[in-house]
Short mmCIF file of C-alpha atoms in Angstrom, two decimals:
data_model
loop_
_atom_site.label_atom_id
_atom_site.label_comp_id
_atom_site.label_asym_id
_atom_site.label_seq_id
_atom_site.Cartn_x
_atom_site.Cartn_y
_atom_site.Cartn_z
CA ALA V 1 132.91 83.41 105.70
CA GLN V 2 129.54 84.14 108.52
CA SER V 3 127.78 86.10 107.40
CA VAL V 4 124.51 87.76 108.68
CA ALA V 5 121.06 88.38 107.64
CA GLN V 6 117.83 90.21 108.92
CA PRO V 7 115.36 89.24 107.07
CA GLU V 8 113.01 92.90 107.85
CA ASP V 9 113.82 96.01 107.71
CA GLN V 10 110.76 97.17 109.98
CA VAL V 11 109.36 95.21 112.01
CA ASN V 12 106.78 97.65 113.34
CA VAL V 13 104.60 96.55 116.56
CA ALA V 14 101.61 98.02 119.03
CA GLU V 15 102.68 98.34 122.63
CA GLY V 16 102.45 95.73 124.89
CA ASN V 17 101.75 93.42 122.22
CA PRO V 18 105.05 90.30 121.87
CA LEU V 19 106.85 91.32 119.77
CA THR V 20 110.13 89.41 116.84
CA VAL V 21 112.96 90.62 115.65
CA LYS V 22 114.40 87.91 112.81
CA CYS V 23 117.78 86.42 112.33
CA THR V 24 119.23 83.54 110.86
CA TYR V 25 123.82 82.99 110.18
CA SER V 26 126.04 81.04 108.82
CA VAL V 27 129.81 80.83 109.75
CA SER V 28 131.96 77.04 110.48
CA GLY V 29 131.54 76.10 113.09
CA ASN V 30 129.65 76.23 116.50
CA PRO V 31 128.85 80.10 117.01
CA TYR V 32 128.86 83.42 118.96
CA LEU V 33 125.89 85.32 118.29
CA PHE V 34 124.67 88.35 119.86
CA TRP V 35 122.08 90.84 119.85
CA TYR V 36 122.91 94.38 119.97
CA VAL V 37 120.14 97.98 120.07
CA GLN V 38 121.39 101.32 118.60
CA TYR V 39 119.70 104.01 119.11
CA PRO V 40 119.38 107.33 117.16
CA ASN V 41 123.12 108.66 117.10
CA ARG V 42 124.42 106.18 119.51
CA GLY V 43 127.12 103.40 119.86
CA LEU V 44 125.79 100.21 120.32
CA GLN V 45 124.83 98.77 122.87
CA PHE V 46 124.92 94.92 124.42
CA LEU V 47 121.61 93.10 124.19
CA LEU V 48 122.43 89.22 124.75
CA LYS V 49 123.97 86.40 122.96
CA TYR V 50 124.84 83.39 122.53
CA ILE V 51 127.57 80.82 123.86
CA THR V 52 126.43 77.80 124.73
CA GLY V 53 123.69 76.29 126.92
CA ASP V 54 120.32 76.60 126.91
CA ASN V 55 119.09 77.82 123.49
CA LEU V 56 116.69 80.65 125.32
CA VAL V 57 118.43 83.07 126.72
CA LYS V 58 117.49 86.26 128.70
CA GLY V 59 118.81 89.47 127.83
CA SER V 60 118.46 93.62 129.59
CA TYR V 61 115.33 94.89 129.14
CA GLY V 62 112.40 91.98 128.84
CA PHE V 63 114.86 90.58 125.90
CA GLU V 64 115.09 87.48 125.30
CA ALA V 65 116.11 85.23 122.32
CA GLU V 66 116.32 81.72 121.10
CA PHE V 67 119.11 79.48 119.07
CA ASN V 68 117.94 77.40 116.31
CA LYS V 69 120.80 75.39 115.47
CA SER V 70 118.88 73.03 112.79
CA GLN V 71 117.61 76.33 111.35
CA THR V 72 121.18 78.01 112.08
CA SER V 73 118.75 81.68 113.77
CA PHE V 74 118.61 83.02 117.10
CA HIS V 75 115.81 85.44 116.59
CA LEU V 76 115.11 88.47 119.62
CA LYS V 77 111.61 88.48 121.20
CA LYS V 78 109.83 90.12 124.31
CA PRO V 79 106.63 89.25 125.37
CA SER V 80 105.28 92.95 125.90
CA ALA V 81 106.82 95.64 124.26
CA LEU V 82 107.56 98.65 124.81
CA VAL V 83 107.29 102.00 123.47
CA SER V 84 110.21 102.99 124.32
CA ASP V 85 111.97 99.67 122.58
CA SER V 86 111.48 101.44 119.42
CA ALA V 87 115.58 101.50 118.02
CA LEU V 88 117.61 99.92 115.69
CA TYR V 89 118.46 96.16 116.22
CA PHE V 90 121.61 94.91 115.01
CA CYS V 91 122.18 90.57 115.13
CA ALA V 92 126.05 89.87 114.86
CA VAL V 93 127.73 86.54 114.97
CA ARG V 94 131.35 85.48 115.82
CA ALA V 95 132.85 82.51 114.76
CA LEU V 96 135.13 80.88 116.77
CA PRO V 97 138.98 82.40 116.57
CA THR V 98 141.20 79.77 115.10
CA ARG V 99 144.47 78.27 115.11
CA ASN V 100 145.46 79.47 112.33
CA SER V 101 143.36 83.59 112.19
CA GLY V 102 144.51 83.93 117.00
CA TYR V 103 141.57 85.98 116.05
CA SER V 104 138.10 86.23 115.24
CA THR V 105 135.61 89.32 114.50
CA LEU V 106 132.16 90.55 114.61
CA THR V 107 129.42 90.56 111.71
CA PHE V 108 126.14 92.43 111.89
CA GLY V 109 123.26 92.26 109.98
CA LYS V 110 121.29 95.32 108.56
CA GLY V 111 120.10 96.08 111.19
CA THR V 112 116.43 95.70 112.18
CA MET V 113 114.11 99.02 112.90
CA LEU V 114 112.10 97.87 115.19
CA LEU V 115 108.51 100.64 115.57
CA VAL V 116 106.34 100.55 118.67
CA SER V 117 103.29 102.06 119.15
CA PRO V 118 100.86 103.71 121.53
CA ASP K 1 133.63 102.13 135.40
CA ALA K 2 133.40 104.37 132.45
CA GLY K 3 132.75 102.18 129.19
CA VAL K 4 134.36 102.49 125.86
CA THR K 5 135.13 106.61 125.23
CA GLN K 6 135.82 108.05 121.84
CA SER K 7 136.60 111.20 120.99
CA PRO K 8 135.06 113.57 119.37
CA THR K 9 131.83 112.80 118.96
CA HIS K 10 131.37 114.77 115.55
CA LEU K 11 133.79 115.90 112.68
CA ILE K 12 133.62 117.58 108.90
CA LYS K 13 136.26 117.33 107.22
CA THR K 14 136.75 118.62 103.40
CA ARG K 15 137.97 115.70 101.09
CA GLY K 16 141.58 114.79 100.68
CA GLN K 17 142.10 115.69 104.32
CA HIS K 18 143.49 113.51 107.18
CA VAL K 19 141.30 112.71 109.64
CA THR K 20 142.13 111.03 112.98
CA LEU K 21 139.55 108.84 115.54
CA ARG K 22 140.97 107.84 119.20
CA CYS K 23 138.97 105.51 121.15
CA SER K 24 139.96 103.91 124.76
CA PRO K 25 138.66 101.21 125.81
CA ILE K 26 136.90 99.89 129.12
CA SER K 27 139.89 99.96 131.97
CA GLY K 28 141.45 96.22 131.96
CA HIS K 29 140.41 95.60 129.05
CA LYS K 30 143.25 95.15 126.08
CA SER K 31 142.07 94.06 122.82
CA VAL K 32 140.16 96.94 120.21
CA SER K 33 138.65 97.00 117.39
CA TRP K 34 137.03 99.24 114.64
CA TYR K 35 133.62 99.73 113.17
CA GLN K 36 132.37 101.46 110.38
CA GLN K 37 128.89 102.59 109.84
CA VAL K 38 127.52 103.50 107.13
CA LEU K 39 123.90 104.90 107.10
CA GLY K 40 121.63 102.18 106.17
CA GLN K 41 123.88 99.71 106.66
CA GLY K 42 125.12 97.20 109.87
CA PRO K 43 128.33 98.31 111.63
CA GLN K 44 131.59 96.85 109.53
CA PHE K 45 134.71 95.57 110.38
CA ILE K 46 138.33 97.45 109.48
CA PHE K 47 141.19 96.71 112.27
CA GLN K 48 141.18 94.48 115.52
CA TYR K 49 144.00 95.26 118.54
CA TYR K 50 145.83 93.39 121.02
CA GLU K 51 148.81 94.12 123.50
CA LYS K 52 149.33 96.29 120.77
CA GLU K 53 149.82 95.16 117.65
CA GLU K 54 147.70 94.54 114.76
CA ARG K 55 145.65 91.16 114.52
CA GLY K 56 142.57 91.86 111.87
CA ARG K 57 142.39 93.57 109.00
CA GLY K 58 139.36 93.61 107.37
CA ASN K 59 138.72 95.12 103.05
CA PHE K 60 139.75 98.30 103.74
CA PRO K 61 141.93 100.64 101.74
CA ASP K 62 145.25 101.16 102.88
CA ARG K 63 144.52 104.38 103.60
CA PHE K 64 142.59 103.88 107.27
CA SER K 65 145.46 102.71 109.80
CA ALA K 66 145.47 102.69 113.25
CA ARG K 67 147.57 101.62 116.29
CA GLN K 68 147.25 101.25 119.99
CA PHE K 69 149.03 102.64 122.40
CA PRO K 70 150.45 101.04 125.83
CA ASN K 71 147.50 102.52 128.02
CA TYR K 72 145.75 99.78 125.11
CA SER K 73 143.72 103.13 123.43
CA SER K 74 143.57 103.74 120.20
CA GLU K 75 143.88 105.35 116.98
CA LEU K 76 142.21 104.94 113.70
CA ASN K 77 143.82 107.15 110.66
CA VAL K 78 142.02 107.94 107.28
CA ASN K 79 144.22 109.30 105.21
CA ALA K 80 142.40 111.18 102.11
CA LEU K 81 139.33 111.87 102.66
CA LEU K 82 136.58 111.16 99.18
CA LEU K 83 132.61 111.46 100.00
CA GLY K 84 132.17 107.88 100.73
CA ASP K 85 133.82 107.97 104.38
CA SER K 86 131.51 108.86 105.24
CA ALA K 87 130.08 106.91 108.86
CA LEU K 88 129.43 106.58 112.18
CA TYR K 89 132.67 104.47 113.35
CA LEU K 90 132.39 102.45 116.16
CA CYS K 91 135.02 101.04 118.39
CA ALA K 92 135.05 98.19 120.60
CA SER K 93 136.37 96.52 123.00
CA SER K 94 136.89 93.33 124.71
CA TRP K 95 139.10 92.59 128.05
CA ARG K 96 141.13 89.58 125.45
CA GLN K 97 141.90 88.86 121.81
CA GLY K 98 139.12 86.33 121.72
CA ALA K 99 137.01 87.05 124.61
CA PRO K 100 133.45 87.00 122.86
CA GLU K 101 131.78 90.08 124.18
CA ALA K 102 132.87 93.28 121.99
CA PHE K 103 132.01 96.33 124.56
CA PHE K 104 131.04 99.82 122.11
CA GLY K 105 131.19 103.16 122.38
CA GLN K 106 129.00 106.27 121.31
CA GLY K 107 130.95 106.32 117.88
CA THR K 108 132.05 109.46 116.30
CA ARG K 109 129.85 110.84 113.02
CA LEU K 110 132.89 111.51 110.15
CA THR K 111 131.34 113.53 107.44
CA VAL K 112 132.97 114.28 104.34
CA VAL K 113 132.13 117.26 101.87
#
Protein backbone atom coordinates (compact mmCIF):
# COMPACT_ATOMS: atom_id res chain seq x y z
CA ALA A 1 0.00 0.00 0.00
CA GLN A 2 1.18 3.49 -0.75
CA SER A 3 1.11 6.34 1.73
CA VAL A 4 2.10 9.98 2.12
CA ALA A 5 3.07 11.81 5.27
CA GLN A 6 3.03 15.56 5.70
CA PRO A 7 4.43 16.00 9.19
CA GLU A 8 3.44 19.65 9.64
CA ASP A 9 -0.18 20.67 9.99
CA GLN A 10 0.83 24.30 9.51
CA VAL A 11 3.86 26.23 8.31
CA ASN A 12 4.27 29.91 9.10
CA VAL A 13 6.66 32.11 7.15
CA ALA A 14 7.14 35.83 6.64
CA GLU A 15 6.69 37.30 3.18
CA GLY A 16 9.96 37.35 1.29
CA ASN A 17 11.46 34.47 3.24
CA PRO A 18 12.05 31.02 1.76
CA LEU A 19 9.51 28.33 2.50
CA THR A 20 9.61 24.55 2.72
CA VAL A 21 6.65 22.21 3.05
CA LYS A 22 7.70 18.66 3.87
CA CYS A 23 6.48 15.41 2.36
CA THR A 24 7.62 11.81 2.66
CA TYR A 25 6.13 8.87 0.84
CA SER A 26 5.99 5.10 0.74
CA VAL A 27 5.25 3.18 -2.43
CA SER A 28 6.25 -0.03 -4.16
CA GLY A 29 8.38 0.64 -7.17
CA ASN A 30 9.06 3.99 -8.76
CA PRO A 31 6.67 6.76 -7.80
CA TYR A 32 4.96 9.59 -9.54
CA LEU A 33 4.90 12.49 -7.07
CA PHE A 34 2.72 15.58 -7.09
CA TRP A 35 2.00 18.77 -5.24
CA TYR A 36 -1.44 20.35 -5.34
CA VAL A 37 -2.68 23.57 -3.76
CA GLN A 38 -6.19 24.23 -2.49
CA TYR A 39 -7.63 27.65 -1.83
CA PRO A 40 -10.70 28.02 0.43
CA ASN A 41 -13.84 26.42 -1.02
CA ARG A 42 -12.00 25.44 -4.17
CA GLY A 43 -10.81 22.26 -5.81
CA LEU A 44 -7.22 21.12 -6.12
CA GLN A 45 -4.89 23.04 -8.39
CA PHE A 46 -1.89 21.22 -9.87
CA LEU A 47 1.49 22.75 -8.95
CA LEU A 48 4.16 20.33 -10.13
CA LYS A 49 5.06 16.72 -10.65
CA TYR A 50 8.04 14.37 -10.57
CA ILE A 51 7.98 11.49 -13.02
CA THR A 52 11.60 10.83 -13.79
CA GLY A 53 14.79 12.74 -14.54
CA ASP A 54 16.15 15.69 -12.61
CA ASN A 55 15.56 15.55 -8.89
CA LEU A 56 14.73 19.25 -8.77
CA VAL A 57 11.37 19.91 -10.36
CA LYS A 58 10.10 23.38 -11.20
CA GLY A 59 6.40 24.15 -11.23
CA SER A 60 3.83 26.92 -11.25
CA TYR A 61 4.06 30.24 -9.39
CA GLY A 62 7.77 29.89 -8.61
CA PHE A 63 7.40 26.67 -6.64
CA GLU A 64 9.86 23.82 -6.92
CA ALA A 65 10.28 20.45 -5.27
CA GLU A 66 13.23 18.21 -4.61
CA PHE A 67 12.92 14.47 -5.03
CA ASN A 68 15.18 12.45 -2.73
CA LYS A 69 14.91 8.74 -3.37
CA SER A 70 17.08 7.62 -0.47
CA GLN A 71 15.04 9.64 2.01
CA THR A 72 11.75 8.99 0.15
CA SER A 73 10.99 12.69 0.36
CA PHE A 74 9.54 15.28 -2.00
CA HIS A 75 9.67 18.62 -0.20
CA LEU A 76 8.02 21.69 -1.73
CA LYS A 77 10.07 24.87 -1.76
CA LYS A 78 9.92 28.49 -2.84
CA PRO A 79 12.79 30.98 -2.54
CA SER A 80 10.60 33.97 -1.61
CA ALA A 81 7.10 33.53 -0.18
CA LEU A 82 4.16 35.75 -1.05
CA VAL A 83 1.09 36.46 1.09
CA SER A 84 -0.97 35.09 -1.81
CA ASP A 85 0.77 31.71 -1.37
CA SER A 86 -1.24 31.18 1.81
CA ALA A 87 -3.30 28.06 1.16
CA LEU A 88 -3.57 24.33 1.89
CA TYR A 89 -0.93 22.21 0.18
CA PHE A 90 -1.23 18.52 -0.56
CA CYS A 91 1.47 16.08 -1.51
CA ALA A 92 0.35 13.00 -3.45
CA VAL A 93 1.91 9.83 -4.78
CA ARG A 94 0.83 7.55 -7.59
CA ALA A 95 2.42 4.18 -8.14
CA LEU A 96 2.96 3.03 -11.68
CA PRO A 97 0.11 0.79 -12.86
CA THR A 98 0.88 -2.87 -12.62
CA ARG A 99 -0.04 -5.52 -15.12
CA ASN A 100 -2.45 -7.03 -12.61
CA SER A 101 -4.16 -3.89 -11.39
CA GLY A 102 -4.22 -2.02 -14.66
CA TYR A 103 -4.74 1.22 -12.85
CA SER A 104 -3.23 3.38 -10.17
CA THR A 105 -4.71 6.07 -7.99
CA LEU A 106 -3.49 9.12 -6.18
CA THR A 107 -2.85 8.83 -2.46
CA PHE A 108 -2.78 12.16 -0.67
CA GLY A 109 -1.26 13.39 2.53
CA LYS A 110 -3.40 15.17 5.12
CA GLY A 111 -2.32 18.55 3.87
CA THR A 112 -0.22 21.40 5.27
CA MET A 113 -1.64 24.86 5.77
CA LEU A 114 0.85 27.51 4.68
CA LEU A 115 0.40 30.93 6.24
CA VAL A 116 2.52 33.76 4.88
CA SER A 117 2.46 36.91 7.00
CA PRO A 118 3.03 40.38 5.53
CA ASP B 1 -10.50 25.10 -23.13
CA ALA B 2 -12.79 24.37 -20.23
CA GLY B 3 -11.34 22.54 -17.28
CA VAL B 4 -13.08 19.85 -15.27
CA THR B 5 -16.57 21.02 -14.40
CA GLN B 6 -18.68 19.70 -11.57
CA SER B 7 -22.28 20.31 -10.65
CA PRO B 8 -23.81 21.35 -8.41
CA THR B 9 -21.24 23.37 -6.45
CA HIS B 10 -23.13 23.08 -3.19
CA LEU B 11 -26.10 21.10 -1.95
CA ILE B 12 -27.77 20.19 1.28
CA LYS B 13 -29.49 16.84 1.79
CA THR B 14 -31.26 15.11 4.63
CA ARG B 15 -30.12 11.82 6.15
CA GLY B 16 -31.48 8.86 4.22
CA GLN B 17 -31.84 10.74 0.95
CA HIS B 18 -30.11 10.02 -2.32
CA VAL B 19 -27.73 12.37 -4.16
CA THR B 20 -26.27 12.50 -7.66
CA LEU B 21 -23.14 14.50 -8.44
CA ARG B 22 -22.00 15.22 -11.96
CA CYS B 23 -18.64 15.73 -13.63
CA SER B 24 -17.55 16.69 -17.12
CA PRO B 25 -13.87 15.96 -17.84
CA ILE B 26 -11.51 18.05 -19.87
CA SER B 27 -12.18 17.64 -23.57
CA GLY B 28 -10.24 14.64 -24.87
CA HIS B 29 -9.82 13.07 -21.45
CA LYS B 30 -11.26 9.58 -21.16
CA SER B 31 -10.59 8.74 -17.52
CA VAL B 32 -12.53 10.13 -14.58
CA SER B 33 -11.84 9.54 -10.90
CA TRP B 34 -13.86 10.53 -7.85
CA TYR B 35 -12.44 11.53 -4.48
CA GLN B 36 -14.01 12.40 -1.13
CA GLN B 37 -12.38 15.10 0.97
CA VAL B 38 -13.60 15.28 4.53
CA LEU B 39 -12.79 18.49 6.40
CA GLY B 40 -9.24 18.42 7.68
CA GLN B 41 -8.19 15.43 5.59
CA GLY B 42 -6.67 14.79 2.21
CA PRO B 43 -8.84 13.47 -0.63
CA GLN B 44 -9.68 9.77 -0.50
CA PHE B 45 -10.10 7.71 -3.68
CA ILE B 46 -13.63 6.44 -4.38
CA PHE B 47 -13.79 5.30 -8.04
CA GLN B 48 -11.92 5.37 -11.29
CA TYR B 49 -13.60 5.00 -14.67
CA TYR B 50 -11.98 4.63 -18.05
CA GLU B 51 -13.73 4.11 -21.35
CA LYS B 52 -17.04 3.78 -19.50
CA GLU B 53 -15.87 0.90 -17.34
CA GLU B 54 -15.08 0.85 -13.64
CA ARG B 55 -11.34 0.29 -13.32
CA GLY B 56 -10.85 0.84 -9.61
CA ARG B 57 -12.78 1.23 -6.39
CA GLY B 58 -11.65 2.56 -3.05
CA ASN B 59 -12.73 1.45 0.40
CA PHE B 60 -16.24 2.87 0.34
CA PRO B 61 -19.56 1.13 1.06
CA ASP B 62 -21.92 -0.09 -1.65
CA ARG B 63 -24.08 2.97 -1.04
CA PHE B 64 -21.60 4.69 -3.33
CA SER B 65 -21.86 3.99 -7.04
CA ALA B 66 -20.84 5.72 -10.23
CA ARG B 67 -21.00 5.47 -13.96
CA GLN B 68 -19.39 7.02 -17.02
CA PHE B 69 -21.30 7.97 -20.12
CA PRO B 70 -20.33 7.70 -23.82
CA ASN B 71 -19.27 11.37 -23.79
CA TYR B 72 -16.94 10.50 -20.84
CA SER B 73 -18.91 12.56 -18.33
CA SER B 74 -19.59 10.83 -15.05
CA GLU B 75 -22.07 10.64 -12.20
CA LEU B 76 -21.44 9.73 -8.59
CA ASN B 77 -24.45 8.43 -6.70
CA VAL B 78 -24.75 8.06 -2.96
CA ASN B 79 -27.76 6.32 -1.41
CA ALA B 80 -29.07 6.41 2.15
CA LEU B 81 -27.02 9.45 3.06
CA LEU B 82 -25.34 9.60 6.45
CA LEU B 83 -24.08 12.62 8.33
CA GLY B 84 -20.56 11.31 7.74
CA ASP B 85 -21.01 11.64 3.99
CA SER B 86 -20.74 15.40 4.37
CA ALA B 87 -17.63 16.31 2.41
CA LEU B 88 -16.18 17.95 -0.67
CA TYR B 89 -16.48 15.54 -3.58
CA LEU B 90 -13.81 16.03 -6.20
CA CYS B 91 -13.73 14.79 -9.74
CA ALA B 92 -10.44 14.40 -11.58
CA SER B 93 -9.86 13.73 -15.24
CA SER B 94 -6.91 12.22 -17.07
CA TRP B 95 -6.46 11.69 -20.77
CA ARG B 96 -5.99 7.95 -20.29
CA GLN B 97 -6.06 5.38 -17.51
CA GLY B 98 -2.35 5.24 -16.82
CA ALA B 99 -1.62 8.94 -17.29
CA PRO B 100 0.24 10.32 -14.28
CA GLU B 101 -1.41 13.73 -14.13
CA ALA B 102 -4.91 14.28 -12.89
CA PHE B 103 -6.73 17.59 -13.16
CA PHE B 104 -9.37 18.38 -10.60
CA GLY B 105 -12.65 20.22 -10.72
CA GLN B 106 -13.73 22.74 -8.12
CA GLY B 107 -15.69 20.08 -6.26
CA THR B 108 -19.21 19.67 -4.94
CA ARG B 109 -19.73 20.56 -1.29
CA LEU B 110 -22.29 18.12 0.13
CA THR B 111 -23.81 18.78 3.52
CA VAL B 112 -26.01 16.10 5.09
CA VAL B 113 -28.28 17.29 7.90
